[in-house]
Structures are given as structure tokens and as C-alpha cells.
Phi, psi and omega in degrees: 000131182286133177260143177207171177275163176302318179302318179295319178297320179293324177294316178300320180298317180298323183279318184293333179295340183264356179289125176283137175274334177211151178243014181098330178249317182238155176215159178289157176296160181297327179294318180288324175301314180298320180295313179299315180296320177298319178294318178301314182297313181298315181288328176293325176296319177298316180298315180298318179297319177299314180298318178296317179299320179295318178297318178297320179298316180299313179301317182291331183275338181281116182277161175303322179296318177300313180300319179298313181294321180296322185281343180289130179283319180244121182244150173284164176302324179295320179292323176299316179296316179296318179297318179296319178298313179296319179299316179297319179296314179298316179299318180297315180294321179294318178297324175296317177302313181298318180297316180290319180295322182297332180262003177299140182277134176231166179245136174205122191240026182246135176221171178260147171281170176300319180296319178294320178299319179301317177298318180297320178298314181304316184278333186251015185300334178241025183269082173287136187232165174240115180246113179050042178086359179255123179278131179235139173290161179302320181298313180295318178302312182292326176296319179291320176304316179300312183293329180279323191240353183238306186298000000 
């Protein structure tokens, strides 16, 4: 079973979600569709667990004093300063959590063969995508798919 970091798994999840199973003219074989969907589901479970862990971390880092200050409509200048200090502390601790979580080791053991990749290229040759706000041409997208799932 292939080991990777959480960050690598999240990146794979973002890319596999954009693979077209059909483009209106051509489509992947039913076996390859099933494989892609299985990979999407497995990586989405990893993503969901990561998101849940992040929410739990945020809940755990927010102190009762922070919650009180956040909920106050009118704050004194001292309370504003205290809230800013507490917010900075929480952000710093959360960023530390994210950095540690990102290098956590996970298992994911599915890749594409060269033949399966060729089918993906055929169906996705004009599939320009947006990954986390970054626009990629079909060529760049397919090159990254190759490096993540084939090479």
C-alpha cells in the first residue's frame, strides 16, 4: 500500500474530482469509470475526515473567554485588544495543527496504468479545469494527472 502525506492525498483528491468520465462524444470504459469513482470516493473520505478534524481543532482551540468576547456586541478598547491577541494565538495554534496534519502519513494504493491514462487523455483532451482557484489547461491538467497517478 502506497504511503503519502495528507497534503499529497488532498491534492490527489482535488485532481481526480476533475477527471471527466465522458465528454459527450467519448467515454471511459465501465471498468475505468468504476475505478475512477472508487478512487474519488476513497480520497473524498480522506478529505472529509481532514475537514472534520479541522473543525474539531477549531472548536478545541476556542476558549470560553474568546467565545464571550466574540459574542459581545460592544467591546471596550481593552477587550478589542484582548480579542485580537486571543485570535492571533488561535490562528497560530491552528496553523501549527494544519502543518502537522498535512505531513501525517496516510495510505492510498490506487494508480492508473498507461492504457487507462491513455483513455483518460482521450476523454479529457479539451478539459480545461479550475483546481482550488487555479485555472489549468487540459494539457497541464493531464500532465499533473500522469505525475500523480501513473508515474
